[in-house]
N, CA, C and O atoms as a DFTB+ gen file, in Angstrom:
720 C
 N C O
     1  1     -83.976      59.013      92.438
     2  2     -83.192      60.226      92.901
     3  2     -82.154      60.589      91.807
     4  3     -82.056      61.734      91.367
     5  1     -81.270      59.396      91.328
     6  2     -80.631      59.959      90.016
     7  2     -81.522      60.511      88.678
     8  3     -81.221      61.479      87.979
     9  1     -82.569      59.725      88.536
    10  2     -83.398      60.161      87.428
    11  2     -83.691      61.487      87.533
    12  3     -83.256      62.253      86.674
    13  1     -84.448      61.949      88.566
    14  2     -84.777      63.366      89.006
    15  2     -83.769      64.154      88.743
    16  3     -84.054      65.228      88.214
    17  1     -82.512      63.895      88.994
    18  2     -81.518      64.796      88.892
    19  2     -80.956      65.064      87.685
    20  3     -80.435      66.132      87.365
    21  1     -81.107      63.686      86.742
    22  2     -80.452      63.842      85.264
    23  2     -81.513      64.868      84.886
    24  3     -81.157      65.968      84.465
    25  1     -82.894      64.535      85.028
    26  2     -83.829      65.157      84.355
    27  2     -83.523      66.972      84.376
    28  3     -83.633      67.752      83.430
    29  1     -83.077      67.291      85.935
    30  2     -82.902      68.377      86.070
    31  2     -81.942      68.884      85.185
    32  3     -82.243      69.783      84.401
    33  1     -80.665      68.336      85.234
    34  2     -79.482      68.958      84.431
    35  2     -79.928      68.631      83.065
    36  3     -80.043      69.663      82.405
    37  1     -80.211      67.593      82.423
    38  2     -80.856      67.839      80.753
    39  2     -81.620      68.792      81.092
    40  3     -81.495      69.696      80.266
    41  1     -82.369      69.060      81.910
    42  2     -83.538      70.315      81.273
    43  2     -82.968      71.477      80.949
    44  3     -83.322      72.258      80.066
    45  1     -81.750      71.596      81.964
    46  2     -81.189      72.870      81.937
    47  2     -79.873      73.038      81.295
    48  3     -79.256      74.102      81.276
    49  1     -79.464      71.894      80.753
    50  2     -78.292      72.159      80.348
    51  2     -78.458      72.240      78.694
    52  3     -77.693      72.893      77.984
    53  1     -79.410      71.589      78.278
    54  2     -79.936      71.833      76.678
    55  2     -79.972      73.075      76.115
    56  3     -79.497      73.350      75.012
    57  1     -80.683      74.041      77.061
    58  2     -80.887      75.378      76.133
    59  2     -79.484      76.095      76.682
    60  3     -79.343      77.239      76.251
    61  1     -78.627      75.711      77.391
    62  2     -77.317      76.145      77.254
    63  2     -76.576      75.577      76.388
    64  3     -75.969      76.367      75.665
    65  1     -76.367      74.267      76.157
    66  2     -75.609      73.830      74.886
    67  2     -76.109      74.205      73.583
    68  3     -75.411      74.303      72.575
    69  1     -77.579      74.448      73.667
    70  2     -78.016      75.271      72.284
    71  2     -77.838      76.756      71.974
    72  3     -77.933      77.259      70.854
    73  1     -77.587      77.340      73.031
    74  2     -77.046      78.863      72.990
    75  2     -75.523      78.647      72.380
    76  3     -75.118      79.337      71.446
    77  1     -74.710      77.602      73.014
    78  2     -73.176      77.684      72.944
    79  2     -73.092      77.399      71.260
    80  3     -72.535      78.138      70.448
    81  1     -73.700      76.302      71.009
    82  2     -73.715      76.081      69.840
    83  2     -73.803      77.064      68.887
    84  3     -72.943      77.076      68.006
    85  1     -74.669      77.889      68.887
    86  2     -75.211      79.129      67.965
    87  2     -74.024      80.076      68.241
    88  3     -73.439      80.543      67.263
    89  1     -73.608      80.407      69.508
    90  2     -72.431      81.605      69.626
    91  2     -71.284      81.169      68.781
    92  3     -70.688      81.935      68.023
    93  1     -70.865      79.316      69.017
    94  2     -69.567      79.137      68.007
    95  2     -69.845      79.015      66.845
    96  3     -68.839      78.940      66.140
    97  1     -71.022      78.947      66.179
    98  2     -71.525      79.070      65.001
    99  2     -71.095      80.511      64.086
   100  3     -70.853      80.567      62.880
   101  1     -71.092      81.491      64.966
   102  2     -71.058      82.915      64.981
   103  2     -69.672      83.365      64.665
   104  3     -68.916      82.931      65.534
   105  1     -68.935      84.179      63.615
   106  2     -67.497      84.704      63.670
   107  2     -67.520      86.069      63.826
   108  3     -68.234      86.700      63.047
   109  1     -66.946      86.615      64.594
   110  2     -66.888      87.908      64.742
   111  2     -66.028      88.518      63.722
   112  3     -66.068      89.732      63.518
   113  1     -65.316      87.795      63.125
   114  2     -64.339      88.358      61.970
   115  2     -65.142      88.572      60.630
   116  3     -64.756      89.456      59.865
   117  1     -66.257      87.794      60.304
   118  2     -67.159      87.490      59.336
   119  2     -68.716      88.096      59.530
   120  3     -69.594      87.583      60.224
   121  1     -68.797      89.031      58.922
   122  2     -70.006      89.656      59.019
   123  2     -70.820      89.890      57.549
   124  3     -70.778      90.808      56.730
   125  1     -71.374      88.966      57.593
   126  2     -72.104      88.381      56.051
   127  2     -72.987      89.610      55.790
   128  3     -73.552      90.259      56.670
   129  1     -73.039      89.875      54.323
   130  2     -73.893      90.843      54.155
   131  2     -74.383      90.460      52.472
   132  3     -73.550      90.339      51.575
   133  1     -75.362      90.357      52.332
   134  2     -75.857      90.633      50.728
   135  2     -76.098      91.602      49.934
   136  3     -76.959      92.421      50.255
   137  1     -75.454      91.718      48.821
   138  2     -75.217      92.864      48.013
   139  2     -75.277      92.413      46.484
   140  3     -74.626      91.458      46.061
   141  1     -76.119      93.189      45.701
   142  2     -76.146      92.973      44.265
   143  2     -74.858      93.420      43.697
   144  3     -74.192      94.259      44.303
   145  1     -74.379      92.812      42.338
   146  2     -72.974      93.355      41.523
   147  2     -73.362      92.675      40.318
   148  3     -74.284      91.945      39.954
   149  1     -72.397      93.145      39.869
   150  2     -72.304      92.757      38.238
   151  2     -73.486      93.640      37.433
   152  3     -73.873      93.059      36.419
   153  1     -74.103      94.875      37.681
   154  2     -75.003      95.318      37.695
   155  2     -76.417      94.605      37.466
   156  3     -77.243      94.405      36.576
   157  1     -76.158      94.315      38.975
   158  2     -77.725      93.358      39.179
   159  2     -77.669      92.173      38.640
   160  3     -78.714      91.526      38.723
   161  1     -76.889      91.736      38.175
   162  2     -77.024      90.097      37.453
   163  2     -76.322      89.208      38.146
   164  3     -76.014      88.138      37.622
   165  1     -75.934      89.540      39.538
   166  2     -75.553      88.692      40.700
   167  2     -75.751      89.126      41.935
   168  3     -75.674      90.320      42.222
   169  1     -76.028      88.185      42.794
   170  2     -76.494      88.465      44.200
   171  2     -75.233      87.788      44.989
   172  3     -74.710      86.934      44.273
   173  1     -74.766      87.887      45.920
   174  2     -73.645      87.454      46.370
   175  2     -73.497      87.943      48.146
   176  3     -73.687      89.130      48.408
   177  1     -73.205      87.102      49.124
   178  2     -73.013      87.429      50.286
   179  2     -71.820      87.634      50.565
   180  3     -71.074      86.656      50.519
   181  1     -71.351      88.722      50.874
   182  2     -69.993      89.064      51.206
   183  2     -69.456      88.817      52.930
   184  3     -70.332      88.890      53.791
   185  1     -68.271      88.583      53.280
   186  2     -68.469      88.089      54.844
   187  2     -67.481      89.884      55.589
   188  3     -66.817      90.003      56.619
   189  1     -67.754      90.721      54.738
   190  2     -67.445      92.277      55.230
   191  2     -67.238      93.491      54.016
   192  3     -67.287      93.331      52.797
   193  1     -67.035      94.533      54.652
   194  2     -67.470      95.658      53.393
   195  2     -66.380      95.379      52.151
   196  3     -65.204      95.041      52.289
   197  1     -67.145      95.630      50.825
   198  2     -66.677      95.595      49.632
   199  2     -65.991      96.451      49.194
   200  3     -66.227      97.558      49.677
   201  1     -65.186      96.408      48.432
   202  2     -64.609      97.326      47.340
   203  2     -64.560      97.037      45.968
   204  3     -63.855      96.098      45.599
   205  1     -65.203      97.700      45.150
   206  2     -64.750      97.524      43.437
   207  2     -63.963      98.155      42.951
   208  3     -63.845      99.335      43.281
   209  1     -63.241      97.645      42.099
   210  2     -62.233      98.250      41.079
   211  2     -62.516      97.404      39.762
   212  3     -63.003      96.277      39.680
   213  1     -62.024      98.357      38.630
   214  2     -62.393      98.390      37.422
   215  2     -61.032      98.111      36.659
   216  3     -60.152      98.853      37.094
   217  1     -60.621      97.324      35.719
   218  2     -59.485      97.475      34.815
   219  2     -59.494      97.038      33.619
   220  3     -60.563      96.465      33.407
   221  1     -58.760      97.031      32.662
   222  2     -58.633      96.125      31.425
   223  2     -57.994      94.912      31.661
   224  3     -56.934      94.716      32.255
   225  1     -58.625      94.249      31.222
   226  2     -58.201      92.705      31.275
   227  2     -58.051      91.891      30.096
   228  3     -59.071      91.525      29.512
   229  1     -56.859      91.544      29.650
   230  2     -56.448      90.946      28.255
   231  2     -56.965      89.429      28.341
   232  3     -56.502      88.677      29.199
   233  1     -57.745      89.085      27.608
   234  2     -58.429      87.102      28.389
   235  2     -58.506      86.659      26.485
   236  3     -58.874      87.452      25.618
   237  1     -58.097      85.358      26.264
   238  2     -58.610      84.629      25.389
   239  2     -58.504      85.692      23.921
   240  3     -59.276      85.559      22.972
   241  1     -57.256      86.870      23.979
   242  2     -57.378      87.394      22.755
   243  2     -58.262      88.712      22.530
   244  3     -58.184      89.484      21.575
   245  1     -59.124      88.789      23.639
   246  2     -59.789      89.995      23.766
   247  2     -59.345      90.828      24.967
   248  3     -58.545      90.424      25.811
   249  1     -60.086      92.338      24.971
   250  2     -59.811      92.846      26.140
   251  2     -60.927      93.530      26.432
   252  3     -61.455      94.432      25.781
   253  1     -61.401      92.835      27.900
   254  2     -62.512      93.188      28.711
   255  2     -61.916      94.447      29.645
   256  3     -60.772      94.660      30.047
   257  1     -63.185      95.204      29.827
   258  2     -63.562      95.962      31.001
   259  2     -63.953      94.887      32.307
   260  3     -65.101      94.490      32.506
   261  1     -63.061      94.600      32.940
   262  2     -63.251      93.509      34.065
   263  2     -63.383      94.429      35.492
   264  3     -62.640      95.401      35.627
   265  1     -64.326      94.088      36.505
   266  2     -64.447      94.688      37.446
   267  2     -64.678      93.412      38.706
   268  3     -65.397      92.415      38.640
   269  1     -63.922      93.804      39.658
   270  2     -64.238      92.775      40.636
   271  2     -64.593      93.695      41.962
   272  3     -64.217      94.827      42.270
   273  1     -65.348      92.883      42.532
   274  2     -66.015      93.487      43.627
   275  2     -65.844      92.535      44.853
   276  3     -66.598      91.564      44.772
   277  1     -64.980      92.553      46.076
   278  2     -63.882      91.617      46.332
   279  2     -64.099      92.518      48.089
   280  3     -64.080      93.748      48.139
   281  1     -64.286      91.663      49.348
   282  2     -63.934      91.541      50.705
   283  2     -62.964      90.805      51.234
   284  3     -62.927      89.585      51.074
   285  1     -62.032      91.501      51.954
   286  2     -60.947      90.639      52.916
   287  2     -61.256      90.196      54.431
   288  3     -61.762      90.889      55.315
   289  1     -60.956      89.279      54.480
   290  2     -60.897      88.936      55.846
   291  2     -59.957      87.664      56.482
   292  3     -60.097      86.495      56.121
   293  1     -59.117      88.055      57.351
   294  2     -58.158      87.401      57.842
   295  2     -57.050      86.887      56.673
   296  3     -56.494      85.794      56.786
   297  1     -56.788      87.808      55.522
   298  2     -55.851      87.725      54.686
   299  2     -56.766      86.661      53.569
   300  3     -56.204      86.202      52.574
   301  1     -57.369      86.532      53.698
   302  2     -58.307      85.499      52.540
   303  2     -59.356      86.533      51.758
   304  3     -60.032      87.231      52.515
   305  1     -59.554      86.700      50.405
   306  2     -60.062      87.366      49.700
   307  2     -61.311      86.650      48.992
   308  3     -61.186      85.485      48.613
   309  1     -62.372      87.262      48.835
   310  2     -63.811      86.802      48.517
   311  2     -64.180      88.080      47.447
   312  3     -64.180      89.296      47.635
   313  1     -64.454      87.364      46.389
   314  2     -64.511      88.495      45.062
   315  2     -65.815      87.833      43.911
   316  3     -66.057      86.657      43.638
   317  1     -66.283      88.721      43.562
   318  2     -66.956      88.641      42.352
   319  2     -66.662      89.306      41.114
   320  3     -66.907      90.506      41.245
   321  1     -66.292      89.060      40.109
   322  2     -65.636      89.246      39.107
   323  2     -66.368      89.364      37.997
   324  3     -67.022      88.358      37.722
   325  1     -66.480      90.393      37.175
   326  2     -67.556      90.648      36.052
   327  2     -67.000      91.513      34.565
   328  3     -66.187      92.434      34.638
   329  1     -67.480      91.125      33.508
   330  2     -66.957      91.739      32.448
   331  2     -68.313      91.995      31.610
   332  3     -69.110      91.057      31.641
   333  1     -68.644      93.006      30.947
   334  2     -69.563      92.653      29.695
   335  2     -68.771      92.014      28.717
   336  3     -67.586      92.277      28.515
   337  1     -69.608      90.958      27.958
   338  2     -68.966      90.166      26.909
   339  2     -68.617      91.467      25.762
   340  3     -69.332      92.469      25.747
   341  1     -67.442      91.310      24.827
   342  2     -67.570      91.988      23.852
   343  2     -68.401      91.505      22.747
   344  3     -68.539      90.309      22.494
   345  1     -69.015      92.568      22.017
   346  2     -69.906      92.423      20.854
   347  2     -69.520      91.151      19.809
   348  3     -70.326      90.420      19.232
   349  1     -68.138      91.110      19.743
   350  2     -67.942      89.909      18.587
   351  2     -68.110      88.663      19.600
   352  3     -67.962      87.558      19.077
   353  1     -68.346      88.688      20.718
   354  2     -68.328      87.392      21.333
   355  2     -69.792      87.401      22.135
   356  3     -70.166      86.309      22.561
   357  1     -70.225      87.992      22.253
   358  2     -72.031      88.176      22.932
   359  2     -72.659      87.242      22.397
   360  3     -73.227      86.441      23.139
   361  1     -72.731      87.086      20.989
   362  2     -74.146      86.387      20.367
   363  2     -73.343      84.973      19.734
   364  3     -74.038      84.273      18.998
   365  1     -72.344      84.661      19.912
   366  2     -71.899      83.659      19.535
   367  2     -71.284      82.918      20.885
   368  3     -70.231      83.219      21.446
   369  1     -72.382      81.678      21.331
   370  2     -72.122      80.407      22.148
   371  2     -70.746      80.062      22.117
   372  3     -70.244      80.264      23.223
   373  1     -69.877      79.586      21.220
   374  2     -69.034      78.879      21.162
   375  2     -67.722      79.932      21.867
   376  3     -67.018      79.599      22.820
   377  1     -67.634      81.251      21.118
   378  2     -66.940      82.097      21.640
   379  2     -67.005      82.517      22.828
   380  3     -65.958      82.887      23.360
   381  1     -68.246      82.569      23.555
   382  2     -68.620      83.019      25.181
   383  2     -67.994      81.648      25.883
   384  3     -67.409      81.785      26.958
   385  1     -68.103      80.405      25.324
   386  2     -67.658      79.426      26.337
   387  2     -65.996      79.430      25.985
   388  3     -65.168      79.086      26.827
   389  1     -65.660      79.837      24.719
   390  2     -63.875      79.852      24.745
   391  2     -63.681      81.158      25.853
   392  3     -62.876      80.998      26.771
   393  1     -64.226      82.088      25.775
   394  2     -63.808      83.271      26.720
   395  2     -63.586      82.710      28.251
   396  3     -62.558      82.754      28.928
   397  1     -64.737      82.229      28.545
   398  2     -65.033      81.255      30.037
   399  2     -64.081      80.253      30.198
   400  3     -63.700      80.011      31.344
   401  1     -63.498      79.448      28.996
   402  2     -62.483      78.680      29.496
   403  2     -60.836      79.244      29.311
   404  3     -59.820      78.554      29.398
   405  1     -60.933      80.734      29.025
   406  2     -59.691      81.153      29.052
   407  2     -59.646      81.862      30.812
   408  3     -58.642      82.051      31.500
   409  1     -60.910      82.102      31.120
   410  2     -60.844      82.706      32.539
   411  2     -60.803      81.537      33.578
   412  3     -60.195      81.763      34.624
   413  1     -61.224      80.651      33.451
   414  2     -60.904      79.266      33.851
   415  2     -59.202      79.178      34.296
   416  3     -58.648      79.107      35.393
   417  1     -58.697      79.221      32.912
   418  2     -57.531      78.639      32.729
   419  2     -56.363      79.694      33.459
   420  3     -55.326      79.213      33.915
   421  1     -56.608      81.001      33.515
   422  2     -55.853      81.821      34.095
   423  2     -56.293      81.615      35.608
   424  3     -55.481      82.109      36.391
   425  1     -57.399      80.995      36.209
   426  2     -57.487      80.649      37.610
   427  2     -56.127      79.823      38.162
   428  3     -55.194      80.141      38.899
   429  1     -56.459      78.705      37.492
   430  2     -54.976      77.976      37.470
   431  2     -53.618      78.470      36.955
   432  3     -52.634      77.775      37.211
   433  1     -53.479      79.526      36.303
   434  2     -52.130      79.844      36.254
   435  2     -51.981      81.037      37.607
   436  3     -50.970      81.198      38.291
   437  1     -52.969      81.597      37.709
   438  2     -52.563      82.211      39.030
   439  2     -52.182      81.486      40.317
   440  3     -51.880      82.100      41.341
   441  1     -52.197      80.685      40.262
   442  2     -51.555      80.021      41.262
   443  2     -50.419      78.651      40.959
   444  3     -50.079      77.856      41.836
   445  1     -49.953      78.611      39.521
   446  2     -48.947      78.104      39.225
   447  2     -49.434      76.692      38.965
   448  3     -48.578      75.811      38.890
   449  1     -50.429      76.446      38.852
   450  2     -51.064      74.796      38.660
   451  2     -51.351      74.715      37.268
   452  3     -51.216      75.612      36.435
   453  1     -51.785      73.485      37.085
   454  2     -51.709      73.025      35.723
   455  2     -53.195      72.726      35.628
   456  3     -53.798      71.985      36.405
   457  1     -53.796      73.458      34.465
   458  2     -55.462      73.040      34.552
   459  2     -55.483      71.665      33.965
   460  3     -54.542      71.295      33.263
   461  1     -56.531      70.865      34.221
   462  2     -57.056      69.602      33.717
   463  2     -57.298      69.704      32.101
   464  3     -57.583      70.608      31.316
   465  1     -57.079      68.535      32.033
   466  2     -57.363      68.493      30.243
   467  2     -58.710      68.741      30.176
   468  3     -58.897      69.425      29.170
   469  1     -59.829      68.506      30.797
   470  2     -61.319      68.832      30.749
   471  2     -61.413      69.769      31.846
   472  3     -61.357      69.538      33.054
   473  1     -61.581      70.967      31.175
   474  2     -61.999      71.998      32.478
   475  2     -63.621      71.591      33.126
   476  3     -64.319      70.667      32.710
   477  1     -63.940      72.445      34.121
   478  2     -65.185      71.983      34.770
   479  2     -66.168      72.798      34.257
   480  3     -66.006      74.000      34.044
   481  1     -67.053      72.265      34.077
   482  2     -68.161      73.230      33.275
   483  2     -68.813      74.309      34.042
   484  3     -68.696      74.395      35.264
   485  1     -69.473      75.100      33.354
   486  2     -69.657      76.460      33.956
   487  2     -70.533      76.205      34.700
   488  3     -71.523      75.503      34.497
   489  1     -70.119      76.956      35.939
   490  2     -70.921      77.218      37.255
   491  2     -70.748      75.723      37.898
   492  3     -71.705      75.040      38.264
   493  1     -69.585      75.383      37.965
   494  2     -69.201      73.953      38.827
   495  2     -68.131      74.725      39.589
   496  3     -67.691      75.806      39.199
   497  1     -67.771      74.153      40.608
   498  2     -66.419      74.386      41.815
   499  2     -65.254      74.137      40.953
   500  3     -65.202      73.206      40.150
   501  1     -64.433      74.896      41.122
   502  2     -63.099      74.706      40.549
   503  2     -62.136      75.140      42.276
   504  3     -62.144      75.973      43.182
   505  1     -61.584      74.177      41.929
   506  2     -60.463      73.872      43.100
   507  2     -59.100      73.883      42.984
   508  3     -58.524      72.802      42.862
   509  1     -58.334      75.132      43.003
   510  2     -57.209      75.067      42.847
   511  2     -55.986      75.267      43.755
   512  3     -55.996      76.382      44.276
   513  1     -54.786      74.392      44.141
   514  2     -54.078      74.416      44.914
   515  2     -52.795      74.836      44.130
   516  3     -52.503      74.414      43.011
   517  1     -51.957      75.859      44.981
   518  2     -50.580      76.255      44.184
   519  2     -50.055      77.232      45.105
   520  3     -50.419      77.463      46.258
   521  1     -49.251      77.707      44.503
   522  2     -48.289      79.043      44.964
   523  2     -48.661      80.369      44.365
   524  3     -48.340      80.469      43.180
   525  1     -49.209      81.324      44.847
   526  2     -49.478      82.438      44.289
   527  2     -48.112      83.287      44.589
   528  3     -47.396      83.385      45.585
   529  1     -48.067      83.956      43.049
   530  2     -46.675      84.954      43.078
   531  2     -46.306      85.577      43.989
   532  3     -45.151      85.514      44.409
   533  1     -47.401      86.461      44.583
   534  2     -46.329      87.175      45.638
   535  2     -47.295      86.628      47.025
   536  3     -47.897      87.542      47.588
   537  1     -47.469      85.352      47.559
   538  2     -47.348      85.312      48.500
   539  2     -46.494      83.856      48.949
   540  3     -46.038      82.964      48.233
   541  1     -46.489      84.021      50.420
   542  2     -45.033      83.355      50.977
   543  2     -45.745      82.003      51.454
   544  3     -44.976      81.221      52.014
   545  1     -46.757      81.686      51.362
   546  2     -47.413      80.392      52.136
   547  2     -48.206      79.830      50.806
   548  3     -48.795      80.574      50.022
   549  1     -48.116      78.250      50.665
   550  2     -49.326      77.599      49.906
   551  2     -50.465      78.259      49.714
   552  3     -51.051      78.597      50.742
   553  1     -50.920      78.524      48.751
   554  2     -52.405      79.054      48.372
   555  2     -53.407      78.220      47.775
   556  3     -53.001      77.465      46.891
   557  1     -54.920      78.180      48.133
   558  2     -55.574      77.712      47.179
   559  2     -56.861      78.707      46.798
   560  3     -56.835      79.915      47.032
   561  1     -57.866      78.096      46.245
   562  2     -58.856      79.024      45.712
   563  2     -60.186      78.099      45.475
   564  3     -60.089      76.912      45.165
   565  1     -61.320      78.706      45.637
   566  2     -62.239      77.747      45.332
   567  2     -63.080      78.921      44.432
   568  3     -63.079      80.118      44.719
   569  1     -63.657      78.436      43.509
   570  2     -64.036      79.628      42.460
   571  2     -65.380      79.040      41.457
   572  3     -65.489      77.815      41.527
   573  1     -66.348      79.686      40.598
   574  2     -66.970      79.563      39.843
   575  2     -66.992      80.491      38.530
   576  3     -66.906      81.719      38.543
   577  1     -67.112      79.743      37.494
   578  2     -67.611      80.972      36.264
   579  2     -68.734      80.706      35.387
   580  3     -69.077      79.576      35.038
   581  1     -69.300      81.807      35.039
   582  2     -70.243      81.468      34.362
   583  2     -70.392      82.514      33.289
   584  3     -69.810      83.596      33.355
   585  1     -71.328      82.101      32.119
   586  2     -71.507      83.353      30.938
   587  2     -73.089      83.596      31.306
   588  3     -73.700      82.533      31.421
   589  1     -73.623      84.397      31.446
   590  2     -74.906      84.622      31.827
   591  2     -75.290      86.142      31.347
   592  3     -74.777      87.070      31.972
   593  1     -76.156      86.420      30.282
   594  2     -76.865      87.588      30.228
   595  2     -76.186      88.584      29.469
   596  3     -76.465      89.776      29.602
   597  1     -75.358      88.197      28.722
   598  2     -74.026      88.928      27.984
   599  2     -73.069      89.418      28.958
   600  3     -72.415      90.448      28.793
   601  1     -72.988      88.588      30.076
   602  2     -71.688      88.871      31.041
   603  2     -71.045      87.844      31.408
   604  3     -71.605      86.765      31.600
   605  1     -69.722      88.045      31.564
   606  2     -68.506      87.131      32.105
   607  2     -68.439      87.251      33.538
   608  3     -68.081      88.290      34.093
   609  1     -68.793      86.155      34.171
   610  2     -68.689      86.366      35.794
   611  2     -68.051      85.228      36.463
   612  3     -68.171      84.059      36.097
   613  1     -67.398      85.621      37.419
   614  2     -66.506      84.732      38.202
   615  2     -66.584      84.975      39.769
   616  3     -66.608      86.156      40.116
   617  1     -66.622      84.127      40.633
   618  2     -66.628      84.038      41.867
   619  2     -65.444      83.243      42.609
   620  3     -65.129      82.130      42.188
   621  1     -64.932      83.691      43.472
   622  2     -63.825      83.420      43.777
   623  2     -63.528      83.691      45.397
   624  3     -63.533      84.827      45.872
   625  1     -63.299      82.633      46.081
   626  2     -62.507      82.541      47.347
   627  2     -61.263      82.254      47.546
   628  3     -61.005      81.089      47.244
   629  1     -60.160      83.014      48.038
   630  2     -58.966      82.458      47.656
   631  2     -58.153      83.108      49.158
   632  3     -58.535      84.069      49.826
   633  1     -57.191      82.415      49.350
   634  2     -56.233      82.671      50.127
   635  2     -55.416      81.602      50.711
   636  3     -55.699      80.468      50.324
   637  1     -54.311      81.739      51.697
   638  2     -53.294      81.044      51.968
   639  2     -53.995      79.481      52.704
   640  3     -55.004      79.440      53.407
   641  1     -53.429      78.704      52.439
   642  2     -54.140      77.113      52.915
   643  2     -54.292      77.566      54.524
   644  3     -55.356      77.246      55.054
   645  1     -53.562      78.102      55.131
   646  2     -53.518      78.221      56.566
   647  2     -54.556      79.279      57.036
   648  3     -54.762      79.412      58.242
   649  1     -55.209      80.029      56.128
   650  2     -55.808      81.368      56.481
   651  2     -57.388      81.133      55.942
   652  3     -58.428      81.552      56.449
   653  1     -57.220      80.413      54.883
   654  2     -58.909      80.319      54.378
   655  2     -59.552      78.872      54.657
   656  3     -59.137      77.825      54.159
   657  1     -60.403      78.969      55.349
   658  2     -61.038      77.723      55.804
   659  2     -61.837      77.392      54.626
   660  3     -62.371      78.306      53.998
   661  1     -61.981      76.078      54.238
   662  2     -62.500      75.497      53.240
   663  2     -64.137      75.920      53.540
   664  3     -64.716      76.353      52.544
   665  1     -64.904      75.847      54.731
   666  2     -65.956      75.795      55.173
   667  2     -66.449      77.550      54.803
   668  3     -67.653      77.750      54.645
   669  1     -65.667      78.507      54.706
   670  2     -65.488      79.631      54.489
   671  2     -65.944      79.942      53.410
   672  3     -66.910      80.629      53.078
   673  1     -64.758      79.079      52.558
   674  2     -64.782      79.286      51.344
   675  2     -66.202      78.831      50.457
   676  3     -66.575      79.498      49.493
   677  1     -66.927      77.609      50.924
   678  2     -67.858      77.265      50.569
   679  2     -69.158      78.016      50.811
   680  3     -70.032      78.069      49.945
   681  1     -69.286      78.665      52.144
   682  2     -70.130      79.540      52.499
   683  2     -70.447      80.593      51.471
   684  3     -71.605      80.958      51.273
   685  1     -69.419      81.078      50.821
   686  2     -69.051      82.301      50.025
   687  2     -69.796      81.620      48.649
   688  3     -70.565      82.192      47.877
   689  1     -69.411      80.489      48.606
   690  2     -69.871      80.111      47.003
   691  2     -71.282      79.685      47.043
   692  3     -71.913      79.702      45.986
   693  1     -71.700      79.408      47.839
   694  2     -73.238      78.880      48.290
   695  2     -73.875      80.179      48.250
   696  3     -74.843      80.141      47.490
   697  1     -73.676      81.469      48.852
   698  2     -74.147      82.624      48.883
   699  2     -73.912      83.273      47.567
   700  3     -73.889      84.494      47.722
   701  1     -73.701      82.865      46.133
   702  2     -73.431      83.766      45.107
   703  2     -74.797      82.870      44.166
   704  3     -74.923      81.658      43.990
   705  1     -75.454      83.723      43.815
   706  2     -76.465      83.335      43.150
   707  2     -76.617      84.212      41.870
   708  3     -77.062      85.348      42.033
   709  1     -76.187      83.667      40.204
   710  2     -76.426      84.489      39.087
   711  2     -77.939      84.451      38.713
   712  3     -78.594      83.413      38.812
   713  1     -78.378      85.440      38.349
   714  2     -79.484      85.975      37.669
   715  2     -79.590      85.573      36.122
   716  3     -79.022      86.329      35.334
   717  1     -80.186      84.584      35.671
   718  2     -80.415      84.526      34.466
   719  2     -81.391      85.078      33.758
   720  3     -81.449      84.899      32.541
């Protein structure tokens, strides 16, 4: 009798548990969509509708025309930034790496954190915790930087520590693919 009842419960409960697990994994706040950005050099999955802004950015003694394609969800920002390398840098691997290093340094500076003596390698995770100038709460970011096909590229998930869940930041980073 008990084994028959157990089999019945198990048979009916497993599909319900599976459905509940799938629904729990979905987030109505995050409506992921894949887009090509950076003139088709990057494909990224953003959690909401994006906006792109472009401005001049001074970095490493150079002025870049830097574009940022970003989405915001629950006061967390998910963004891909990109700029064509200046002609004086594009053909020079050392100069390109130096410019990428300056971008990595700026990520630490944006949160008032000290950069490590050895910066993370290109395309590797950069995790920074600190205090953003315009935020009241402690903030953090997960980022990656690349130089590819004559373009300086960054991917960043940033927000207050109590607003940006680490799994959401990693989900965004794992959805960014740089075409080489």
